[in-house]
PDB file of C-alpha atoms in Angstrom:
ATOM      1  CA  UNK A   1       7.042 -12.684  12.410  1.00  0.00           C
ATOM      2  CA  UNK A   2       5.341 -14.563  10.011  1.00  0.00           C
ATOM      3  CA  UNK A   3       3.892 -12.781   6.798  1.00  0.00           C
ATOM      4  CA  UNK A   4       0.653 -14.897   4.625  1.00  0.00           C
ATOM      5  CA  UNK A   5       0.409 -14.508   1.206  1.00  0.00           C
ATOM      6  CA  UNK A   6      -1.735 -14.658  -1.754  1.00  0.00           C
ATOM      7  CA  UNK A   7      -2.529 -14.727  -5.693  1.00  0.00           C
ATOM      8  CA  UNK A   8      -5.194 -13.645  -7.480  1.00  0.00           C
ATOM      9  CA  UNK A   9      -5.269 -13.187 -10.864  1.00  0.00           C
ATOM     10  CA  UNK A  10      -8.036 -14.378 -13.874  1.00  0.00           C
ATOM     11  CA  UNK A  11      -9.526 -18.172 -14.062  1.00  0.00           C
ATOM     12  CA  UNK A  12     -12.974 -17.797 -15.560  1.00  0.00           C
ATOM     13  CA  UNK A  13     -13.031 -14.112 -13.784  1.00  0.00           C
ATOM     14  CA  UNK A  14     -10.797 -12.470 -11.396  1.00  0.00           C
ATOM     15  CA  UNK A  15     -10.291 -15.317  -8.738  1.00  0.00           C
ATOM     16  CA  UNK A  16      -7.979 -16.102  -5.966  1.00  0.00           C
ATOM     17  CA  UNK A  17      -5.225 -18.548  -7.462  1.00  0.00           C
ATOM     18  CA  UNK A  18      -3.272 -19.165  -4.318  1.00  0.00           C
ATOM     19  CA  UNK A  19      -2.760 -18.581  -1.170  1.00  0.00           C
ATOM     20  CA  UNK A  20      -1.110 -19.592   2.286  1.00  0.00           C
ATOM     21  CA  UNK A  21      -4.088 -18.509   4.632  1.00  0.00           C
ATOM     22  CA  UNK A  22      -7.222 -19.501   4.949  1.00  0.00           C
ATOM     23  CA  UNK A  23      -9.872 -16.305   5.363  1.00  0.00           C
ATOM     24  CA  UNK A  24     -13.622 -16.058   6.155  1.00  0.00           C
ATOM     25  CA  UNK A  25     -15.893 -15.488   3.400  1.00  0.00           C
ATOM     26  CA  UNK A  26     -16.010 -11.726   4.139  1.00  0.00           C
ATOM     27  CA  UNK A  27     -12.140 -11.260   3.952  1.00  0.00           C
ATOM     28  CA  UNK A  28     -12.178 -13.451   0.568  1.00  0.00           C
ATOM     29  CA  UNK A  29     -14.617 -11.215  -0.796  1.00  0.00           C
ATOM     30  CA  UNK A  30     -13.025  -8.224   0.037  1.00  0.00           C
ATOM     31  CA  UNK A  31      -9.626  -9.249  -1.019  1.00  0.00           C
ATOM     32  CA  UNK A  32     -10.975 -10.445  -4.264  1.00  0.00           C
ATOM     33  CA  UNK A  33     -12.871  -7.252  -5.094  1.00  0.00           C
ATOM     34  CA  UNK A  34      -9.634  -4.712  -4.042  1.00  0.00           C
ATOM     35  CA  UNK A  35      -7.191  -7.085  -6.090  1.00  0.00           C
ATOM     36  CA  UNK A  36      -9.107  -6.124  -8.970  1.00  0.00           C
ATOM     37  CA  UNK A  37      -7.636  -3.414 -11.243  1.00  0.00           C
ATOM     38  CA  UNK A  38      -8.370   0.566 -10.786  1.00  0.00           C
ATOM     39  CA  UNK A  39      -7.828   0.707 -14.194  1.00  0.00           C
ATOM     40  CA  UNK A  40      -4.308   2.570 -13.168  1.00  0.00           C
ATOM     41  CA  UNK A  41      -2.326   3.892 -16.785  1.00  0.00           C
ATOM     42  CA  UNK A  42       1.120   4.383 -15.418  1.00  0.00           C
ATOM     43  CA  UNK A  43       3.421   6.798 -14.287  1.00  0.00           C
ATOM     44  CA  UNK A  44       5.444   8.986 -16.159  1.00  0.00           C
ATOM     45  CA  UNK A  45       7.822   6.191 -16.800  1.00  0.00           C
ATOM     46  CA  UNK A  46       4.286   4.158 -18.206  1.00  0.00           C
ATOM     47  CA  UNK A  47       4.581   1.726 -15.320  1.00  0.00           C
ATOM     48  CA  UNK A  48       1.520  -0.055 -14.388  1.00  0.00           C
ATOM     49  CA  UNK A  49       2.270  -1.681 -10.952  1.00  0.00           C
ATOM     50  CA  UNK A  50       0.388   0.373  -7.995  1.00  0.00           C
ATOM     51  CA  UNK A  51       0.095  -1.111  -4.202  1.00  0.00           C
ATOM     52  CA  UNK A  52      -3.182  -1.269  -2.305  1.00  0.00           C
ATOM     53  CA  UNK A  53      -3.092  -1.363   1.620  1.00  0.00           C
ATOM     54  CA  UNK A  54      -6.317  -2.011   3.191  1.00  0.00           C
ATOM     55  CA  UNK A  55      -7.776  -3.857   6.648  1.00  0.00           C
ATOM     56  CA  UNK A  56      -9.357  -7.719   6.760  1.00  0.00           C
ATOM     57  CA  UNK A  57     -12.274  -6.848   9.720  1.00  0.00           C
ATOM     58  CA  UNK A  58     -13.149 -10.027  10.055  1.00  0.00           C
ATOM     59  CA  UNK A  59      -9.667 -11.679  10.500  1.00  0.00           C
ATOM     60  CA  UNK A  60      -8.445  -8.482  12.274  1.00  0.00           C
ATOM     61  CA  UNK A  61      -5.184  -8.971   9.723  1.00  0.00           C
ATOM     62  CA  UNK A  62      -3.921  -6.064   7.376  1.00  0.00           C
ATOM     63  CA  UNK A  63      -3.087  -6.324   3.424  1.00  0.00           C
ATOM     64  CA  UNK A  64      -0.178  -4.695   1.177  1.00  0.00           C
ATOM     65  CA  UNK A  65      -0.558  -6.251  -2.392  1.00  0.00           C
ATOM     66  CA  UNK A  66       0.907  -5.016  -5.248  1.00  0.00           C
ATOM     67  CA  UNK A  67      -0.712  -5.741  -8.845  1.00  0.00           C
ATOM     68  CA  UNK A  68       0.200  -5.578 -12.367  1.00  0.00           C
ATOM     69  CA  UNK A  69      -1.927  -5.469 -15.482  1.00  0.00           C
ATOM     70  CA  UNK A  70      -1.362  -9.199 -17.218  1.00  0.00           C
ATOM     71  CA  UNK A  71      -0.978  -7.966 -20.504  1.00  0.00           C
ATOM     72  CA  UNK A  72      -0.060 -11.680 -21.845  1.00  0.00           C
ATOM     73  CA  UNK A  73      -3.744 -12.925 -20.937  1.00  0.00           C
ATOM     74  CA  UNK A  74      -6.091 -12.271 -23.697  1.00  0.00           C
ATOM     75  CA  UNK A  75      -9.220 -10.870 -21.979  1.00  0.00           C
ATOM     76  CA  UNK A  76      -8.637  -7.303 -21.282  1.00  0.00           C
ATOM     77  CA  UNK A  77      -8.550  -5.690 -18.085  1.00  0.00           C
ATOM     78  CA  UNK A  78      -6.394  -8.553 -16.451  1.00  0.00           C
ATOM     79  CA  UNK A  79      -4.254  -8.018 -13.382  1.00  0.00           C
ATOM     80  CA  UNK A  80      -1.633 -10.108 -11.408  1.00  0.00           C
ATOM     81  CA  UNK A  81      -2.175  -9.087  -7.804  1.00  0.00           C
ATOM     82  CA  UNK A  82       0.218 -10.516  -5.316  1.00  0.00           C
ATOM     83  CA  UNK A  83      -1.113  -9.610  -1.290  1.00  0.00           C
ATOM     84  CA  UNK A  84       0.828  -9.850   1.908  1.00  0.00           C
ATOM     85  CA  UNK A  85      -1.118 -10.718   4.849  1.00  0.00           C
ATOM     86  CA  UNK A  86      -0.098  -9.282   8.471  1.00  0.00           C
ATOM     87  CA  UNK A  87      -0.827  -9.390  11.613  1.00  0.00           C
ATOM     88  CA  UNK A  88      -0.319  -5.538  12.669  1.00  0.00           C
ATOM     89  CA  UNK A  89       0.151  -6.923  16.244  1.00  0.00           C
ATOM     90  CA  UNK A  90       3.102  -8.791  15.389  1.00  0.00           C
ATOM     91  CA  UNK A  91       5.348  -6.030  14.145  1.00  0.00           C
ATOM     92  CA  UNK A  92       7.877  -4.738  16.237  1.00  0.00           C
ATOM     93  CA  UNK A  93       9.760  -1.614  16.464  1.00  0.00           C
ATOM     94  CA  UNK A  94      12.686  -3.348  13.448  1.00  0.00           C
ATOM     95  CA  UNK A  95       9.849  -4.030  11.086  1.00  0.00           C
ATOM     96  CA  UNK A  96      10.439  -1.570   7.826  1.00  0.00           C
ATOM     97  CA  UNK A  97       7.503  -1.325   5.755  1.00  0.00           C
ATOM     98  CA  UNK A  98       9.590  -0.770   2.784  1.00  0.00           C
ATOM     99  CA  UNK A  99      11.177  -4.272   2.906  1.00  0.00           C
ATOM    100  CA  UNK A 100       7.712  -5.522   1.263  1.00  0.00           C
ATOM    101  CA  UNK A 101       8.717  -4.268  -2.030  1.00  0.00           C
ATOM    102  CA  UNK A 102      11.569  -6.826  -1.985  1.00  0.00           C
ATOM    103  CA  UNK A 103       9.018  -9.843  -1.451  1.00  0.00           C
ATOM    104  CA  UNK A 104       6.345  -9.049  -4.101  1.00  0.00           C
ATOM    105  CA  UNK A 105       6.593 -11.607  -6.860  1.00  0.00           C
ATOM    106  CA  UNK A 106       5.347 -11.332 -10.655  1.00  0.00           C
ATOM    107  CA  UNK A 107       3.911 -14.976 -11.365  1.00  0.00           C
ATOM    108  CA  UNK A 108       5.327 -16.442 -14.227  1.00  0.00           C
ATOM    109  CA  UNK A 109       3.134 -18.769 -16.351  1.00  0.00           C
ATOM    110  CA  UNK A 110       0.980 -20.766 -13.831  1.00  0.00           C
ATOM    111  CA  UNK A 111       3.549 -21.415 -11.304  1.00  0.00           C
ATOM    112  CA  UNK A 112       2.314 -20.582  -8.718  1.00  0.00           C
ATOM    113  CA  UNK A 113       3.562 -22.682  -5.675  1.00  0.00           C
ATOM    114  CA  UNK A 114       5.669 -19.746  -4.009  1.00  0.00           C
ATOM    115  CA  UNK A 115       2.228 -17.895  -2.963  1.00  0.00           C
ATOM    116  CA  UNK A 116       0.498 -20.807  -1.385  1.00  0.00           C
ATOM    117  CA  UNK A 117       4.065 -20.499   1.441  1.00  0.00           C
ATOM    118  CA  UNK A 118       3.899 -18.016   4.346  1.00  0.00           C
ATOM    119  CA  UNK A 119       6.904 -15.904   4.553  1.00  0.00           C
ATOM    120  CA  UNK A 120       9.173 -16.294   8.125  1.00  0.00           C
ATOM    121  CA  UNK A 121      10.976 -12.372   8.830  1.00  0.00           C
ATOM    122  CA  UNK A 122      13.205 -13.636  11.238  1.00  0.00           C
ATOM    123  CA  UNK A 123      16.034 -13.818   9.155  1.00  0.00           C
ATOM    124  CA  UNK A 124      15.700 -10.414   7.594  1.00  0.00           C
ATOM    125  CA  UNK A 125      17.619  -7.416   8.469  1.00  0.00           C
ATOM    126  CA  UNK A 126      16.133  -4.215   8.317  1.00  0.00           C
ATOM    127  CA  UNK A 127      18.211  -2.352   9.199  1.00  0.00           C
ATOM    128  CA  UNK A 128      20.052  -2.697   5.736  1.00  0.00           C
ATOM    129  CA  UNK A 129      17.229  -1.099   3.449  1.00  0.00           C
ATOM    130  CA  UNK A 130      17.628   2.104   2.646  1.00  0.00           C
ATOM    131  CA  UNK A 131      15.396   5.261   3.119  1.00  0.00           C
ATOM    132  CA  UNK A 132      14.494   7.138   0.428  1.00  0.00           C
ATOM    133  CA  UNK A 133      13.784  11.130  -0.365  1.00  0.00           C
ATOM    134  CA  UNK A 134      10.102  12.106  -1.066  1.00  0.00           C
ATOM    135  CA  UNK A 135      11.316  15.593  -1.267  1.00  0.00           C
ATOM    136  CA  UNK A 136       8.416  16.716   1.030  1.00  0.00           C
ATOM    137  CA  UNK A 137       9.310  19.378   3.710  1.00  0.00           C
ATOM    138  CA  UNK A 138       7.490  19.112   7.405  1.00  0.00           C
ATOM    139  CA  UNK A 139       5.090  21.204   6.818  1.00  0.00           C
ATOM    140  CA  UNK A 140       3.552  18.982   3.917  1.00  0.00           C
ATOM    141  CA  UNK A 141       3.784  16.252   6.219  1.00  0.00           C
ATOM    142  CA  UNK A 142       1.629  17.676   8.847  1.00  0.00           C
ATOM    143  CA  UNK A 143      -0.793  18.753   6.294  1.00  0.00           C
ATOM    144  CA  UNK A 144      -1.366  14.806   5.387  1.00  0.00           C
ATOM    145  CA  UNK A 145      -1.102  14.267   9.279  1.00  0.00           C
ATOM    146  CA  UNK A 146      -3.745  16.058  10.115  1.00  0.00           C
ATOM    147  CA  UNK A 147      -5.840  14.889   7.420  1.00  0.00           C
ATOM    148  CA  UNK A 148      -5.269  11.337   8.251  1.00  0.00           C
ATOM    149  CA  UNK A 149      -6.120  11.604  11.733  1.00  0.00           C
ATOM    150  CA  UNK A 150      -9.557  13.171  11.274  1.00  0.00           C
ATOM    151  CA  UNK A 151     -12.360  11.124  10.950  1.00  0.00           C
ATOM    152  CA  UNK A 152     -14.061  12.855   8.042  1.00  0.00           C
ATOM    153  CA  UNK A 153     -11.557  13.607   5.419  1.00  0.00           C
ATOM    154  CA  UNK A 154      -9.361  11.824   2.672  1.00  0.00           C
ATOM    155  CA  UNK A 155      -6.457  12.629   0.653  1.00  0.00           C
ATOM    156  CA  UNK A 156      -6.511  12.614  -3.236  1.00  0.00           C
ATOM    157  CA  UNK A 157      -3.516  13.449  -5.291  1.00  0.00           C
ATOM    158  CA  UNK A 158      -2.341  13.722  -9.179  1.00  0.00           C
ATOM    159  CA  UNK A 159       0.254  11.355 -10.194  1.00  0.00           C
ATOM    160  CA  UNK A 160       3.449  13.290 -11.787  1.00  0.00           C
ATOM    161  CA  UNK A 161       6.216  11.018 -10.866  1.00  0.00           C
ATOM    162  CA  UNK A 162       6.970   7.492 -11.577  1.00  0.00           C
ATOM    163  CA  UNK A 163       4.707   4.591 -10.407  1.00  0.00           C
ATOM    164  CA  UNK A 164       7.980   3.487  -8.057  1.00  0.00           C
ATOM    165  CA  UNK A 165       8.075   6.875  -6.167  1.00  0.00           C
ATOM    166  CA  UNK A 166       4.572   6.688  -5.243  1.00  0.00           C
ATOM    167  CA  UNK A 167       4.681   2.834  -4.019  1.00  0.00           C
ATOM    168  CA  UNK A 168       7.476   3.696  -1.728  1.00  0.00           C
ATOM    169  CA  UNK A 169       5.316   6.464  -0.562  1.00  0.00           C
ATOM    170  CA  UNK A 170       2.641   4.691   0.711  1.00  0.00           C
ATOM    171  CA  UNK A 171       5.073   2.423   2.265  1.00  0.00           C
ATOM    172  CA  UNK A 172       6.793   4.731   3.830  1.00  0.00           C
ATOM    173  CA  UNK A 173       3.872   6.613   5.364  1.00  0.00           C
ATOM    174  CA  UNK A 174       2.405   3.403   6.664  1.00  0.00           C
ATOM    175  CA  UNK A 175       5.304   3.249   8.741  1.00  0.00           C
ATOM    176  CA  UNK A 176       4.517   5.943  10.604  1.00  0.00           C
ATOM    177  CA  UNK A 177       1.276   5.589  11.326  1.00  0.00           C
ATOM    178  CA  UNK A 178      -0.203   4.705  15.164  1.00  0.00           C
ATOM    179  CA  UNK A 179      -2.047   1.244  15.053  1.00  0.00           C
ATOM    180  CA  UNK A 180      -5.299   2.790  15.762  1.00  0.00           C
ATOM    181  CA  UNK A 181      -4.705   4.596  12.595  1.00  0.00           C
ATOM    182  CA  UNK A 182      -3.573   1.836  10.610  1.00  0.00           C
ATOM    183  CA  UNK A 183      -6.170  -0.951  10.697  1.00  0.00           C
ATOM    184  CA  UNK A 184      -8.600   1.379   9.495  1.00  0.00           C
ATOM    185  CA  UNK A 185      -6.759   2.849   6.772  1.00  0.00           C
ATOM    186  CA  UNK A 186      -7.096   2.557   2.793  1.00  0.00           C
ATOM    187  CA  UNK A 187      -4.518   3.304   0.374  1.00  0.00           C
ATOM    188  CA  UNK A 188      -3.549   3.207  -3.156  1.00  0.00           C
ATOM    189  CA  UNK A 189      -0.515   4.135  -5.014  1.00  0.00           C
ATOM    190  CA  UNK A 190      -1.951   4.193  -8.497  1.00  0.00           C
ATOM    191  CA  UNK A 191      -5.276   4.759  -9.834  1.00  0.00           C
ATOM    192  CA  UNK A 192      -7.186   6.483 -12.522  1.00  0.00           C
ATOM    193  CA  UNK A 193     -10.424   6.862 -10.703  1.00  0.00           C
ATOM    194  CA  UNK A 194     -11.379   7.485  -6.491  1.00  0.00           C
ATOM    195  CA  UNK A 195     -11.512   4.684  -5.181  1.00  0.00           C
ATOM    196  CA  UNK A 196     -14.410   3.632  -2.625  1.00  0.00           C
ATOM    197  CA  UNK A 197     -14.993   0.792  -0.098  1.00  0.00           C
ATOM    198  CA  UNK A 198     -18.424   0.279   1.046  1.00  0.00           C
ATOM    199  CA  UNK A 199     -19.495   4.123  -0.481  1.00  0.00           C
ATOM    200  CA  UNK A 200     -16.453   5.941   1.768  1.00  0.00           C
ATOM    201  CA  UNK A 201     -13.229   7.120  -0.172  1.00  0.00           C
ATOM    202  CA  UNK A 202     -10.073   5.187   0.365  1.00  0.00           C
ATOM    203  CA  UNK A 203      -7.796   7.225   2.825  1.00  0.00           C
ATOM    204  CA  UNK A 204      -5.117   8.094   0.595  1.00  0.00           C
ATOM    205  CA  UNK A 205      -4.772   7.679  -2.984  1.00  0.00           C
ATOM    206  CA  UNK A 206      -3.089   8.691  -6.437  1.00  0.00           C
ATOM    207  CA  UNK A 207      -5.390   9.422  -9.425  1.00  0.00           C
ATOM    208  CA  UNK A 208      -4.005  10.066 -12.663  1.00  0.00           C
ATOM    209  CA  UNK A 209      -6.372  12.327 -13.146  1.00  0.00           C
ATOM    210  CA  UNK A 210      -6.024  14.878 -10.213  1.00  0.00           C
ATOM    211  CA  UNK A 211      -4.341  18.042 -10.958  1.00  0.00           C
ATOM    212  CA  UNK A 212      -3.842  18.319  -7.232  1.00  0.00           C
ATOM    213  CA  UNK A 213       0.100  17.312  -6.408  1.00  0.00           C
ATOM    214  CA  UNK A 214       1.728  15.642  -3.064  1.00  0.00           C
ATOM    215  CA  UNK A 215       4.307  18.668  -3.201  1.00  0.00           C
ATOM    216  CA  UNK A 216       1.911  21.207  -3.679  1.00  0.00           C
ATOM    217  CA  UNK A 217      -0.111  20.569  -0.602  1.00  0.00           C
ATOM    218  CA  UNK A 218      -0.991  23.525   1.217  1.00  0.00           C
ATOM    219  CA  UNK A 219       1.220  24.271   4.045  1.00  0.00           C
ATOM    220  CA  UNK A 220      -0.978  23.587   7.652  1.00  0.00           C
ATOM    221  CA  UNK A 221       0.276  24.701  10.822  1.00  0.00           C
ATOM    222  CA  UNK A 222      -0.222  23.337  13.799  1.00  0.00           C
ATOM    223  CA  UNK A 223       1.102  23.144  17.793  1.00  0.00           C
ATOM    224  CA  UNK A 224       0.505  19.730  18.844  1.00  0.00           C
ATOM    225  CA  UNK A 225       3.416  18.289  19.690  1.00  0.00           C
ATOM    226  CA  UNK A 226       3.021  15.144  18.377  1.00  0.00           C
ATOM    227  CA  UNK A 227       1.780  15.702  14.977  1.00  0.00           C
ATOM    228  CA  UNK A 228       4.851  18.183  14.316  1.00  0.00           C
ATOM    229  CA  UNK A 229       7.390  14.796  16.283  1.00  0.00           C
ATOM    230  CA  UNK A 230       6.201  12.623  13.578  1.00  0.00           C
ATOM    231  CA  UNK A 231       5.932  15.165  10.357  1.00  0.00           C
ATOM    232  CA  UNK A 232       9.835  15.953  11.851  1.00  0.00           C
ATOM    233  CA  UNK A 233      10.543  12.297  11.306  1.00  0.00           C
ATOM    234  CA  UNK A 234       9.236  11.721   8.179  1.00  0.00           C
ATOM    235  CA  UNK A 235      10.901  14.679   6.760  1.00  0.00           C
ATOM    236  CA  UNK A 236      14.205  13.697   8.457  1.00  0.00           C
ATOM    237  CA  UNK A 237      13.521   9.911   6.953  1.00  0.00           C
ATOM    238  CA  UNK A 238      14.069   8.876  10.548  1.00  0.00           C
ATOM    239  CA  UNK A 239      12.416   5.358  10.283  1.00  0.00           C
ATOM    240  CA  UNK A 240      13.668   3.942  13.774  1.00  0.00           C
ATOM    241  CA  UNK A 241      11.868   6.999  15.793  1.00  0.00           C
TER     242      UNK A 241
END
């Protein structure tokens, strides 16, 4: 599988810098405007970094980019946004979402030759990256189930752990979800306002300040077999079901 890439950061506004794909217009524009910060203040350990996930429509192609405020530029409001580019139809049943965290990059100075290469997986074992604990029972996994596969609703929570935990998250619930799910869905690990795409809400994201928590979601029922399947397996950290 082959995974594009791209920079954008600030050149006489915030531009693209680099990149290993060429887009449409409409994709550009959309990656440059959700690259741009949410004005995100940190976790409780004051770490910046968040990860947006979001759908090209144009290209058909899905983004995960991570970003982090450029506090070495000089104009305020800065951000170093690094983007993976994938084709959702490409992944197979090894992929692991939370690999990605191992490729995002931090550009140093202006070198920036490693985003404008497209990244081959073939080489990569998944099966050596380890699962992590969200601490979230099965029920509070079918409540954001259920939520995610309705057509009118989105998820907003408050941000009380560090900016890591929620990254991984995202990541993590991504992995989960059905493709018909998944190319439509908007996501943001770190944010200090709701943020919108074309007027609707993104599907899931973490505000700073919400006073509503991820393990204080409201416990939701439910007999459909498949819904509870999945919620098992996320609660289980069973990546590979």
């Amino acid at each position: 599988m082959i995974i594009h890439q791209s920079l954008h950061g600030y050149d006489n506004g915030h531009n693209l810098l680099s990149s290993s794909i060429l887009l449409s217009h409409e994709d550009e524009d959309r990656m440059k405007l959700l690259s741009d910060w949410s004005e995100y203040d940190g976790g409780v350990d004051g770490d910046t970094s968040y990860i947006t996930a979001y759908p090209l429509n144009h290209s058909g192609l899905y983004v995960i980019a991570k970003s982090w405020y450029a506090e070495e530029m000089k104009r305020p409001g800065c951000v170093w946004t690094h983007s993976l580019i994938l084709n959702l139809n490409d992944i197979d049943d090894d992929f692991n979402f939370l690999f990605l965290q191992q490729l995002f990059r931090r550009p140093v100075s202006n070198n920036w030759a490693y985003y404008s290469r497209a990244i081959d997986t073939s080489k990569i074992d998944f099966e050596k990256i380890e699962n992590e604990d969200f601490g979230l029972i099965e029920e509070q996994w079918i409540s954001i189930l259920r939520t995610l596969f309705s057509d009118d609703k989105k998820l907003e929570f408050g941000i009380n752990r560090n900016s890591k935990y929620y990254q991984s998250l995202c990541l993590y619930l991504i992995q989960y979800m059905p493709l018909t799910i998944l190319e439509k869905l908007f996501v943001c690990s770190g944010t200090s306002y709701s943020r919108k795409v074309e007027d609707s809400l993104y599907s899931v994201q973490f505000l700073t300040n919400s006073r509503k928590f991820i393990n204080t979601t409201s416990y939701s029922t439910t007999n459909n077999i498949g819904l509870r399947y999945m919620a098992s397996c996320l609660a289980k950290r069973d990546i590979e079901a």
